[in-house]
Amino acid sequence: MQKDQRLLDLAALLLKAAEPVSWREIQEQFPEDYGGKGEAAIRKFERDKADLLELGIPVRYASGDEDLPAGYLIDRDEFYLPDLKLPPEDLALLYLAGSAALATGAFPYARDLAHALNKLSFAARAPGASEAAAVAARRLGEGDGGAPRVAPTVEELSRAIALKKRVRLAYLGAERRERTEREVDPYGLFQRGGAWFLVGWCHLRRDLRTFHVSRIESLTVNASAPRTPDFKPLQEFSLADHATREAWEYAVHAPVRCKARLEPPVSAEVLASFGPRARVREDGGATLVEVDATNGEGFLRHVLALGDRAELLAPKALRERARAVLDRLAEELA
Amino acid sequence: MSAAGSKRRPAGARAKVSSKAPARAKPGAKPAAKPVRGPARAPSRAAAGAPAAPKKADPRDRLRRVLFLVPYAVRHPGIPVRDLARRCGCTEKELLEDLDFLLEVGSPPFAPDDFLDLYVEGDRVYVALHQSFSRPPRFTESEAAALAAAAAALGGEGRERAVKALRDSVPRDRRASFDELVERIYAGAPPARDSVLGRLQRAIAERRAVRLAYHSASRDAETDRTVRPYTLAQRFGHWYLYGHDAERGKALAFRLDRIRECTLLPDRFEPPTEAELARARLFSEAAGEPVRIRLGAEAAPWALSRPGISLVERTPGGGAVVEVAGAGNDWATRFALSLGGGAEVVAPAAARRAFAETVRRTLARYA
């Protein structure tokens, strides 16, 4: 029997059974598939059980007691998607967030995300506006030339991350513009400025490394022992810490205190762009921002990007650099 | 063909083969000589026109689809094939193939009333028996984790509540795995609380219209718009609002970074209809001439790996000229300056002028 059919039949059988179904009964129901004697049939059944679990269908074995026979069952309370019991605004957030992510064309577990959004319409009592918003967001992502090139890579990396499988990358370095082959233990994916990055333990460099997903030219996931993890992420690793580092927080030099002045009106977005570790204070209508930078150049670029609404005040050398950059640009533009 | 004869024609005008065989036993009754399942079905599969499987399809994909399809059809009796296909995110042809597949689920020795049964009448789908598939299964940990990561990036006050509810909706023994997965995706920092994005989220949730101070690229001027916000989408690293513009009388896309101010209005609106949403197309807005930026050797590889930036030509020494569609002058200026002197805006003339003026004004601050 086809596997998809067998899995669904098995789920249907266990779901409607009033009591646990014994191994013998299961064998009788699926004579072709589990009918054989010995280990092979059980192993096949165990694989199917694992597949069902991955689909959100919890099949378990009950060892039985005086009231119930031993056998396999699906606990219905554990099977059916419960009502999320969230207020409408939280549901709207989930719909929006999921749909917007899906509409970008590349998001980890994108296929799962699509299923999740479908299920959400059940788990929500009164979806209404939020569901409509979700449909609209997904529509926005349709028909504009297909998903970006990185989407399949992101999807494949998602799987490797979940199963902790080692990957082999052909990677195009940024400045060196050279192609390297390397083995990486994928720890996680993060997004910045609309682009996706992979963080992982690089066996070539023997260190944690960040990879721009769009520069991954080819990717192979270690295919051996698919259900056995290849690695264990470093205990102290935190993807959020890694991903929220601002450009000026990359370790390039010893920490230097940097200061910038922002002219009013300063929008919430601009303030937030300096990150959670920036110190902000008002100064006679203007806003002063102070950070400890280990990559002054990163801070310089961030301030320059704000145009004439911002001015780099300190350190002096960095301010001079800003002026030199602008001088040269002004000359070229003249 | 008694089975098919007693029923309306199933999807794809295919007969149901093994169902309701007269010899079927009652549940509980020990099944005697059981019909073997596989072979009995083989011909029907062939008759279905061999559900062409050129790519190696994961059988679980179909299962996930039908585990949503069945309960959805149960809840919406007589839903048109087209609508159901759209909800399932597949084509009508794929949906009909799924329905065919479902017709073969459950086989002897089940009792007739144990069958999972769907039929298509006209172009509408009905479920006769659903085999307890009246609700979809719980979220898998990757479904819930993807949704949680998306929610975390979008922020909002209910984010933590939502993530907790998602966690509770994963089968108990998969929750640890959910926790771990959530730590492995970081989809970006949530927007600042009073940011335009934050306000729009609230407006959409509460179905309230907004007034926008919007910089219109086509006119290069700021205009006041009253908009019923339908949804938000992120494309090429930009956030867009899609909503109904009261003045223009139609739904439009607005780039969030061109919204200078956003105020929630007291009036509420009805959610958009399917027909309205069907017209949603993100880049239907006149995008204007793409902005052209010249990049130095250091900036070029970095900029080229950003989404939405396309290469026009390589320049000697490792530099490049790139184009960005739909970028405003402001955005282009900020982008070029963020490359620390390694880039300049070259065209169109208005964008170059805006860039030059910003450089001049900024330089004046360093005098």
PDB file of C-alpha atoms in Angstrom, chain A residues 1-5 7-9 11-13 15-16 25 28-30 32 51 53-58 77-84 86-87 89-90 92-94 96-98 100-101 103-105 107-109 111-113 115-123 128-129 131-144 146 159 161-162 164 174-175 177 187-191 193-196 212 214-215 227 233 237 239-240 243-244 261 263 268-269 272 297 301 303-312 319 321-323 325-330 332-333, chain B residues 27 30-31 34 36-39 41 45 59-68 71-72 75 86-88 101-102 104-110 114 116 131-140 142-144 146-147 149-151 154-156 158-159 161-162 165-166 168-169 171-175 180-181 183-188 192 194-197 201 204-205 207 230-235 237 239 242 271-272 274 277-278 280-283 297-298 301-302 305-307 317-318 334 337-345 352 355-356 358-359 361-363 365-367:
ATOM      1  CA  MET A   1       0.000   0.000   0.000  1.00  0.00           C
ATOM      2  CA  GLN A   2       1.121   3.553  -0.625  1.00  0.00           C
ATOM      3  CA  LYS A   3       2.648   5.069   2.420  1.00  0.00           C
ATOM      4  CA  ASP A   4       0.380   8.131   2.587  1.00  0.00           C
ATOM      5  CA  GLN A   5      -2.659   5.882   2.414  1.00  0.00           C
ATOM      6  CA  LEU A   7      -0.568   6.396   7.446  1.00  0.00           C
ATOM      7  CA  LEU A   8      -4.007   7.893   7.091  1.00  0.00           C
ATOM      8  CA  ASP A   9      -5.706   4.527   7.431  1.00  0.00           C
ATOM      9  CA  ALA A  11      -4.622   7.213  12.022  1.00  0.00           C
ATOM     10  CA  ALA A  12      -8.278   6.629  11.186  1.00  0.00           C
ATOM     11  CA  LEU A  13      -8.201   3.189  12.729  1.00  0.00           C
ATOM     12  CA  LEU A  15      -8.758   7.484  16.201  1.00  0.00           C
ATOM     13  CA  LYS A  16     -12.056   5.712  16.046  1.00  0.00           C
ATOM     14  CA  GLU A  25      -5.104  -6.421  15.283  1.00  0.00           C
ATOM     15  CA  GLU A  28      -4.536  -8.066  10.664  1.00  0.00           C
ATOM     16  CA  GLN A  29      -5.753  -4.751   9.328  1.00  0.00           C
ATOM     17  CA  PHE A  30      -2.613  -4.177   7.328  1.00  0.00           C
ATOM     18  CA  GLU A  32       0.493  -6.453   3.366  1.00  0.00           C
ATOM     19  CA  ASP A  51       6.002   9.896  10.786  1.00  0.00           C
ATOM     20  CA  LEU A  53       4.090  11.994  15.327  1.00  0.00           C
ATOM     21  CA  GLU A  54       5.859  14.415  13.030  1.00  0.00           C
ATOM     22  CA  LEU A  55       2.501  15.244  11.509  1.00  0.00           C
ATOM     23  CA  GLY A  56       1.171  16.127  14.943  1.00  0.00           C
ATOM     24  CA  ILE A  57      -0.584  12.786  15.452  1.00  0.00           C
ATOM     25  CA  PRO A  58       0.546  11.313  18.752  1.00  0.00           C
ATOM     26  CA  ASP A  77      -7.334  15.224  23.578  1.00  0.00           C
ATOM     27  CA  GLU A  78      -3.738  15.110  22.510  1.00  0.00           C
ATOM     28  CA  PHE A  79      -4.647  14.805  18.863  1.00  0.00           C
ATOM     29  CA  TYR A  80      -7.143  17.543  18.099  1.00  0.00           C
ATOM     30  CA  LEU A  81      -5.940  21.067  17.753  1.00  0.00           C
ATOM     31  CA  PRO A  82      -7.312  22.936  20.762  1.00  0.00           C
ATOM     32  CA  ASP A  83      -8.960  26.327  20.676  1.00  0.00           C
ATOM     33  CA  LEU A  84      -6.178  28.850  21.197  1.00  0.00           C
ATOM     34  CA  LEU A  86      -6.579  34.175  22.444  1.00  0.00           C
ATOM     35  CA  PRO A  87      -8.087  37.642  22.286  1.00  0.00           C
ATOM     36  CA  GLU A  89      -5.828  41.184  18.645  1.00  0.00           C
ATOM     37  CA  ASP A  90      -3.419  38.364  19.433  1.00  0.00           C
ATOM     38  CA  ALA A  92      -4.690  39.093  14.325  1.00  0.00           C
ATOM     39  CA  LEU A  93      -1.036  39.342  15.215  1.00  0.00           C
ATOM     40  CA  LEU A  94      -0.465  35.655  14.552  1.00  0.00           C
ATOM     41  CA  LEU A  96      -0.494  38.857  10.151  1.00  0.00           C
ATOM     42  CA  ALA A  97       2.901  37.761  11.294  1.00  0.00           C
ATOM     43  CA  GLY A  98       2.623  34.353   9.699  1.00  0.00           C
ATOM     44  CA  ALA A 100       3.655  38.463   6.141  1.00  0.00           C
ATOM     45  CA  ALA A 101       6.508  36.056   6.762  1.00  0.00           C
ATOM     46  CA  ALA A 103       4.679  36.441   1.641  1.00  0.00           C
ATOM     47  CA  THR A 104       8.366  37.297   1.795  1.00  0.00           C
ATOM     48  CA  GLY A 105       9.019  34.148  -0.188  1.00  0.00           C
ATOM     49  CA  PHE A 107      11.183  31.977   5.658  1.00  0.00           C
ATOM     50  CA  PRO A 108      12.395  29.004   7.679  1.00  0.00           C
ATOM     51  CA  TYR A 109       9.859  26.191   7.743  1.00  0.00           C
ATOM     52  CA  ARG A 111       5.777  24.993   4.241  1.00  0.00           C
ATOM     53  CA  ASP A 112       5.019  24.333   7.889  1.00  0.00           C
ATOM     54  CA  LEU A 113       4.090  27.947   8.254  1.00  0.00           C
ATOM     55  CA  HIS A 115      -0.003  24.597   7.270  1.00  0.00           C
ATOM     56  CA  ALA A 116       0.075  26.451  10.563  1.00  0.00           C
ATOM     57  CA  LEU A 117      -1.897  29.346   9.104  1.00  0.00           C
ATOM     58  CA  ASN A 118      -4.517  26.948   7.815  1.00  0.00           C
ATOM     59  CA  LYS A 119      -4.808  25.290  11.190  1.00  0.00           C
ATOM     60  CA  LEU A 120      -5.058  28.658  12.845  1.00  0.00           C
ATOM     61  CA  SER A 121      -8.429  29.198  11.203  1.00  0.00           C
ATOM     62  CA  PHE A 122      -9.656  26.260  13.267  1.00  0.00           C
ATOM     63  CA  ALA A 123      -7.925  27.129  16.476  1.00  0.00           C
ATOM     64  CA  GLY A 128     -12.861  37.374  10.778  1.00  0.00           C
ATOM     65  CA  ALA A 129     -10.677  40.318   9.964  1.00  0.00           C
ATOM     66  CA  GLU A 131      -8.069  35.720   8.586  1.00  0.00           C
ATOM     67  CA  ALA A 132      -8.924  38.112   5.794  1.00  0.00           C
ATOM     68  CA  ALA A 133      -5.661  39.927   6.445  1.00  0.00           C
ATOM     69  CA  ALA A 134      -3.821  36.633   6.211  1.00  0.00           C
ATOM     70  CA  VAL A 135      -5.380  35.789   2.872  1.00  0.00           C
ATOM     71  CA  ALA A 136      -4.490  39.221   1.586  1.00  0.00           C
ATOM     72  CA  ALA A 137      -0.897  39.002   2.755  1.00  0.00           C
ATOM     73  CA  ARG A 138      -0.416  35.659   1.098  1.00  0.00           C
ATOM     74  CA  ARG A 139      -1.951  37.005  -2.074  1.00  0.00           C
ATOM     75  CA  LEU A 140       0.500  39.861  -2.011  1.00  0.00           C
ATOM     76  CA  GLY A 141       3.274  37.352  -2.224  1.00  0.00           C
ATOM     77  CA  GLU A 142       1.813  35.601  -5.242  1.00  0.00           C
ATOM     78  CA  GLY A 143       2.700  36.079  -8.838  1.00  0.00           C
ATOM     79  CA  ASP A 144       5.630  38.405  -8.678  1.00  0.00           C
ATOM     80  CA  GLY A 146       8.328  33.360  -7.864  1.00  0.00           C
ATOM     81  CA  ARG A 159      15.325  20.853   8.288  1.00  0.00           C
ATOM     82  CA  ILE A 161      18.770  22.666  12.009  1.00  0.00           C
ATOM     83  CA  ALA A 162      15.756  20.830  13.407  1.00  0.00           C
ATOM     84  CA  LYS A 164      20.877  18.705  13.875  1.00  0.00           C
ATOM     85  CA  ALA A 174      32.256  38.528   0.516  1.00  0.00           C
ATOM     86  CA  GLU A 175      35.511  40.431   0.175  1.00  0.00           C
ATOM     87  CA  ARG A 177      35.384  36.663  -3.532  1.00  0.00           C
ATOM     88  CA  TYR A 187      22.847  26.245  14.744  1.00  0.00           C
ATOM     89  CA  GLY A 188      20.209  28.658  13.552  1.00  0.00           C
ATOM     90  CA  LEU A 189      18.907  31.168  11.018  1.00  0.00           C
ATOM     91  CA  PHE A 190      18.444  34.850  11.515  1.00  0.00           C
ATOM     92  CA  GLN A 191      17.138  37.654   9.376  1.00  0.00           C
ATOM     93  CA  GLY A 193      17.661  43.804   6.544  1.00  0.00           C
ATOM     94  CA  GLY A 194      15.475  41.347   4.692  1.00  0.00           C
ATOM     95  CA  ALA A 195      18.309  38.848   4.188  1.00  0.00           C
ATOM     96  CA  TRP A 196      18.815  35.484   5.898  1.00  0.00           C
ATOM     97  CA  HIS A 212      24.939  34.991   4.176  1.00  0.00           C
ATOM     98  CA  SER A 214      22.378  34.084  -0.608  1.00  0.00           C
ATOM     99  CA  ARG A 215      26.094  33.375  -0.931  1.00  0.00           C
ATOM    100  CA  ARG A 227      17.089  10.642  12.511  1.00  0.00           C
ATOM    101  CA  PRO A 233      25.180  23.088  19.710  1.00  0.00           C
ATOM    102  CA  PHE A 237      25.275  29.744  22.252  1.00  0.00           C
ATOM    103  CA  LEU A 239      21.065  32.908  18.450  1.00  0.00           C
ATOM    104  CA  ALA A 240      19.217  35.995  19.660  1.00  0.00           C
ATOM    105  CA  ALA A 243      21.527  38.093  15.693  1.00  0.00           C
ATOM    106  CA  THR A 244      20.916  41.278  17.643  1.00  0.00           C
ATOM    107  CA  ARG A 261      23.324  63.776  17.967  1.00  0.00           C
ATOM    108  CA  GLU A 263      17.823  66.341  15.225  1.00  0.00           C
ATOM    109  CA  ALA A 268      10.569  55.600  17.042  1.00  0.00           C
ATOM    110  CA  GLU A 269      12.155  53.607  14.215  1.00  0.00           C
ATOM    111  CA  ALA A 272      15.100  51.697  17.846  1.00  0.00           C
ATOM    112  CA  GLU A 297      33.180  51.962  11.165  1.00  0.00           C
ATOM    113  CA  ARG A 301      27.927  54.093   8.564  1.00  0.00           C
ATOM    114  CA  VAL A 303      24.984  57.590  11.497  1.00  0.00           C
ATOM    115  CA  LEU A 304      25.822  58.598   7.927  1.00  0.00           C
ATOM    116  CA  ALA A 305      22.766  56.744   6.673  1.00  0.00           C
ATOM    117  CA  LEU A 306      20.581  59.058   8.720  1.00  0.00           C
ATOM    118  CA  GLY A 307      21.758  61.948   6.538  1.00  0.00           C
ATOM    119  CA  ASP A 308      21.583  65.478   7.855  1.00  0.00           C
ATOM    120  CA  ARG A 309      19.305  64.421  10.668  1.00  0.00           C
ATOM    121  CA  ALA A 310      22.312  63.023  12.526  1.00  0.00           C
ATOM    122  CA  GLU A 311      25.802  64.073  13.382  1.00  0.00           C
ATOM    123  CA  LEU A 312      28.680  62.039  14.743  1.00  0.00           C
ATOM    124  CA  ARG A 319      34.063  62.367  13.381  1.00  0.00           C
ATOM    125  CA  ARG A 321      36.435  60.167   9.150  1.00  0.00           C
ATOM    126  CA  ALA A 322      32.786  61.074   8.656  1.00  0.00           C
ATOM    127  CA  ARG A 323      33.763  64.500   7.465  1.00  0.00           C
ATOM    128  CA  VAL A 325      33.856  60.645   3.572  1.00  0.00           C
ATOM    129  CA  LEU A 326      31.315  63.413   3.019  1.00  0.00           C
ATOM    130  CA  ASP A 327      34.011  65.769   1.672  1.00  0.00           C
ATOM    131  CA  ARG A 328      35.067  63.277  -0.910  1.00  0.00           C
ATOM    132  CA  LEU A 329      31.490  62.498  -1.921  1.00  0.00           C
ATOM    133  CA  ALA A 330      30.688  66.209  -2.204  1.00  0.00           C
ATOM    134  CA  GLU A 332      32.733  63.876  -6.713  1.00  0.00           C
ATOM    135  CA  LEU A 333      29.197  65.156  -6.920  1.00  0.00           C
TER     136      LEU A 333
ATOM    137  CA  PRO B  27     -16.814  -3.792  13.461  1.00  0.00           C
ATOM    138  CA  LYS B  30     -13.534 -10.881  13.591  1.00  0.00           C
ATOM    139  CA  PRO B  31     -12.581 -10.276  10.057  1.00  0.00           C
ATOM    140  CA  LYS B  34      -9.645 -10.103   4.261  1.00  0.00           C
ATOM    141  CA  VAL B  36      -5.917  -7.575   0.246  1.00  0.00           C
ATOM    142  CA  ARG B  37      -5.771  -3.852   0.013  1.00  0.00           C
ATOM    143  CA  GLY B  38      -3.020  -2.881  -2.306  1.00  0.00           C
ATOM    144  CA  PRO B  39      -3.896  -4.742  -5.458  1.00  0.00           C
ATOM    145  CA  ARG B  41      -6.596  -0.215  -5.389  1.00  0.00           C
ATOM    146  CA  ARG B  45      -4.940   4.700  -9.240  1.00  0.00           C
ATOM    147  CA  PRO B  59       3.904  11.382   1.264  1.00  0.00           C
ATOM    148  CA  ARG B  60       3.521  13.338   4.468  1.00  0.00           C
ATOM    149  CA  ASP B  61       2.839  16.513   2.480  1.00  0.00           C
ATOM    150  CA  ARG B  62      -0.365  15.082   1.115  1.00  0.00           C
ATOM    151  CA  LEU B  63      -1.366  13.867   4.557  1.00  0.00           C
ATOM    152  CA  ARG B  64      -0.851  17.246   6.071  1.00  0.00           C
ATOM    153  CA  ARG B  65      -2.976  18.759   3.337  1.00  0.00           C
ATOM    154  CA  VAL B  66      -5.843  16.316   3.702  1.00  0.00           C
ATOM    155  CA  LEU B  67      -5.812  16.503   7.487  1.00  0.00           C
ATOM    156  CA  PHE B  68      -6.750  20.146   6.984  1.00  0.00           C
ATOM    157  CA  PRO B  71     -12.179  19.134   8.685  1.00  0.00           C
ATOM    158  CA  TYR B  72     -12.387  22.305   6.632  1.00  0.00           C
ATOM    159  CA  ARG B  75     -17.065  22.818   8.620  1.00  0.00           C
ATOM    160  CA  ARG B  86      -7.301  28.149  -2.441  1.00  0.00           C
ATOM    161  CA  ARG B  87      -7.613  27.476   1.272  1.00  0.00           C
ATOM    162  CA  CYS B  88      -5.415  24.420   0.923  1.00  0.00           C
ATOM    163  CA  PHE B 101      -6.979   9.716  -2.572  1.00  0.00           C
ATOM    164  CA  LEU B 102      -9.370  10.219   0.317  1.00  0.00           C
ATOM    165  CA  GLU B 104      -9.687   5.157  -0.866  1.00  0.00           C
ATOM    166  CA  VAL B 105      -9.056   5.613   2.790  1.00  0.00           C
ATOM    167  CA  GLY B 106     -10.463   3.037   5.098  1.00  0.00           C
ATOM    168  CA  SER B 107     -11.038  -0.277   3.487  1.00  0.00           C
ATOM    169  CA  PRO B 108     -12.378  -3.658   4.353  1.00  0.00           C
ATOM    170  CA  PRO B 109     -13.054  -4.941   6.914  1.00  0.00           C
ATOM    171  CA  PHE B 110     -14.405  -1.636   8.131  1.00  0.00           C
ATOM    172  CA  ASP B 114     -16.741   3.813   9.043  1.00  0.00           C
ATOM    173  CA  LEU B 116     -14.108   8.498   5.164  1.00  0.00           C
ATOM    174  CA  GLN B 131     -13.710   9.232  10.419  1.00  0.00           C
ATOM    175  CA  SER B 132     -13.181  11.547  13.394  1.00  0.00           C
ATOM    176  CA  PHE B 133     -11.205  13.967  11.237  1.00  0.00           C
ATOM    177  CA  SER B 134     -13.432  16.804  12.297  1.00  0.00           C
ATOM    178  CA  ARG B 135     -10.592  18.992  13.462  1.00  0.00           C
ATOM    179  CA  PRO B 136      -7.029  19.167  12.256  1.00  0.00           C
ATOM    180  CA  PRO B 137      -4.245  17.707  14.371  1.00  0.00           C
ATOM    181  CA  ARG B 138      -2.259  19.807  16.764  1.00  0.00           C
ATOM    182  CA  PHE B 139       0.514  22.050  15.528  1.00  0.00           C
ATOM    183  CA  THR B 140       3.729  20.223  14.852  1.00  0.00           C
ATOM    184  CA  SER B 142       8.001  23.272  13.331  1.00  0.00           C
ATOM    185  CA  GLU B 143       4.618  24.754  12.418  1.00  0.00           C
ATOM    186  CA  ALA B 144       4.261  26.349  15.821  1.00  0.00           C
ATOM    187  CA  ALA B 146       7.702  29.105  12.497  1.00  0.00           C
ATOM    188  CA  LEU B 147       4.568  30.961  13.533  1.00  0.00           C
ATOM    189  CA  ALA B 149       9.272  33.252  15.125  1.00  0.00           C
ATOM    190  CA  ALA B 150       7.174  35.292  12.719  1.00  0.00           C
ATOM    191  CA  ALA B 151       5.132  36.691  15.617  1.00  0.00           C
ATOM    192  CA  LEU B 154       6.326  41.399  14.145  1.00  0.00           C
ATOM    193  CA  GLY B 155       6.209  42.264  17.848  1.00  0.00           C
ATOM    194  CA  GLY B 156       2.983  43.528  19.313  1.00  0.00           C
ATOM    195  CA  GLY B 158       0.188  39.965  22.693  1.00  0.00           C
ATOM    196  CA  ARG B 159       3.294  38.272  21.398  1.00  0.00           C
ATOM    197  CA  ARG B 161       0.557  35.227  25.083  1.00  0.00           C
ATOM    198  CA  ALA B 162       0.450  34.066  21.489  1.00  0.00           C
ATOM    199  CA  ALA B 165      -0.773  29.451  23.296  1.00  0.00           C
ATOM    200  CA  LEU B 166       1.152  28.029  20.355  1.00  0.00           C
ATOM    201  CA  ASP B 168       0.274  24.606  24.395  1.00  0.00           C
ATOM    202  CA  SER B 169      -1.082  23.536  21.032  1.00  0.00           C
ATOM    203  CA  PRO B 171       1.531  17.628  21.500  1.00  0.00           C
ATOM    204  CA  ARG B 172       2.905  17.450  25.025  1.00  0.00           C
ATOM    205  CA  ASP B 173       5.941  15.354  24.275  1.00  0.00           C
ATOM    206  CA  ARG B 174       7.005  17.639  21.425  1.00  0.00           C
ATOM    207  CA  ARG B 175       7.063  20.821  23.456  1.00  0.00           C
ATOM    208  CA  GLU B 180      14.518  24.413  21.114  1.00  0.00           C
ATOM    209  CA  LEU B 181      13.361  25.211  17.607  1.00  0.00           C
ATOM    210  CA  GLU B 183      15.626  29.417  19.779  1.00  0.00           C
ATOM    211  CA  ARG B 184      16.960  28.539  16.337  1.00  0.00           C
ATOM    212  CA  ILE B 185      15.099  31.120  14.260  1.00  0.00           C
ATOM    213  CA  TYR B 186      15.392  34.831  14.737  1.00  0.00           C
ATOM    214  CA  ALA B 187      13.338  36.677  12.183  1.00  0.00           C
ATOM    215  CA  GLY B 188      14.410  40.189  13.120  1.00  0.00           C
ATOM    216  CA  ALA B 192       9.447  49.916  18.157  1.00  0.00           C
ATOM    217  CA  ASP B 194       5.114  53.585  18.704  1.00  0.00           C
ATOM    218  CA  SER B 195       6.474  52.897  15.286  1.00  0.00           C
ATOM    219  CA  VAL B 196       4.315  53.069  12.198  1.00  0.00           C
ATOM    220  CA  LEU B 197       4.412  49.278  11.952  1.00  0.00           C
ATOM    221  CA  GLN B 201      -0.770  46.238  13.507  1.00  0.00           C
ATOM    222  CA  ILE B 204      -5.590  46.053  11.464  1.00  0.00           C
ATOM    223  CA  ALA B 205      -6.493  44.035  14.548  1.00  0.00           C
ATOM    224  CA  ARG B 207     -10.285  47.169  12.033  1.00  0.00           C
ATOM    225  CA  TYR B 230      -6.094  45.297   5.339  1.00  0.00           C
ATOM    226  CA  THR B 231      -2.739  43.693   5.869  1.00  0.00           C
ATOM    227  CA  LEU B 232       1.005  44.041   6.017  1.00  0.00           C
ATOM    228  CA  ALA B 233       3.600  42.303   3.920  1.00  0.00           C
ATOM    229  CA  GLN B 234       7.337  42.347   3.726  1.00  0.00           C
ATOM    230  CA  ARG B 235       8.981  42.238   0.329  1.00  0.00           C
ATOM    231  CA  GLY B 237      13.337  43.898   2.963  1.00  0.00           C
ATOM    232  CA  TRP B 239       7.382  46.527   4.766  1.00  0.00           C
ATOM    233  CA  TYR B 242      -2.030  47.027   1.718  1.00  0.00           C
ATOM    234  CA  PRO B 271     -13.218  43.231   6.661  1.00  0.00           C
ATOM    235  CA  PRO B 272     -12.555  43.230   2.930  1.00  0.00           C
ATOM    236  CA  GLU B 274     -12.706  37.949  -1.123  1.00  0.00           C
ATOM    237  CA  LEU B 277      -8.617  40.851  -1.825  1.00  0.00           C
ATOM    238  CA  ALA B 278      -8.419  39.108  -5.158  1.00  0.00           C
ATOM    239  CA  ALA B 280      -4.378  42.663  -4.214  1.00  0.00           C
ATOM    240  CA  ARG B 281      -1.141  42.968  -6.090  1.00  0.00           C
ATOM    241  CA  LEU B 282       1.799  44.462  -4.400  1.00  0.00           C
ATOM    242  CA  PHE B 283       3.671  46.153  -7.179  1.00  0.00           C
ATOM    243  CA  ALA B 297      34.842  47.332  -4.924  1.00  0.00           C
ATOM    244  CA  GLU B 298      34.314  46.866  -1.199  1.00  0.00           C
ATOM    245  CA  PRO B 301      29.569  42.220  -3.024  1.00  0.00           C
ATOM    246  CA  TRP B 302      27.888  43.241   0.182  1.00  0.00           C
ATOM    247  CA  SER B 305      23.619  40.060  -1.677  1.00  0.00           C
ATOM    248  CA  ARG B 306      20.785  42.242  -0.402  1.00  0.00           C
ATOM    249  CA  PRO B 307      17.317  41.329  -1.601  1.00  0.00           C
ATOM    250  CA  GLY B 317      38.413  46.973 -10.212  1.00  0.00           C
ATOM    251  CA  GLY B 318      35.560  44.991  -8.664  1.00  0.00           C
ATOM    252  CA  ARG B 334      20.256  56.340   3.026  1.00  0.00           C
ATOM    253  CA  LEU B 337      25.419  56.593   2.643  1.00  0.00           C
ATOM    254  CA  SER B 338      25.248  53.431   4.721  1.00  0.00           C
ATOM    255  CA  LEU B 339      28.042  52.098   2.544  1.00  0.00           C
ATOM    256  CA  GLY B 340      30.436  54.576   4.107  1.00  0.00           C
ATOM    257  CA  GLY B 341      31.500  56.449   0.999  1.00  0.00           C
ATOM    258  CA  GLY B 342      31.654  53.358  -1.162  1.00  0.00           C
ATOM    259  CA  ALA B 343      28.548  54.251  -3.138  1.00  0.00           C
ATOM    260  CA  GLU B 344      26.778  57.070  -4.893  1.00  0.00           C
ATOM    261  CA  VAL B 345      23.373  57.502  -6.417  1.00  0.00           C
ATOM    262  CA  ARG B 352      21.058  62.025  -7.692  1.00  0.00           C
ATOM    263  CA  PHE B 355      21.637  62.464  -2.722  1.00  0.00           C
ATOM    264  CA  ALA B 356      23.944  65.390  -3.493  1.00  0.00           C
ATOM    265  CA  THR B 358      21.842  65.445   1.555  1.00  0.00           C
ATOM    266  CA  VAL B 359      25.619  65.026   1.340  1.00  0.00           C
ATOM    267  CA  ARG B 361      23.683  69.488   4.084  1.00  0.00           C
ATOM    268  CA  THR B 362      25.238  66.760   6.201  1.00  0.00           C
ATOM    269  CA  LEU B 363      28.729  67.968   5.503  1.00  0.00           C
ATOM    270  CA  ARG B 365      27.000  69.960  10.104  1.00  0.00           C
ATOM    271  CA  TYR B 366      30.642  68.955  10.387  1.00  0.00           C
ATOM    272  CA  ALA B 367      31.993  72.392   9.606  1.00  0.00           C
TER     273      ALA B 367
END
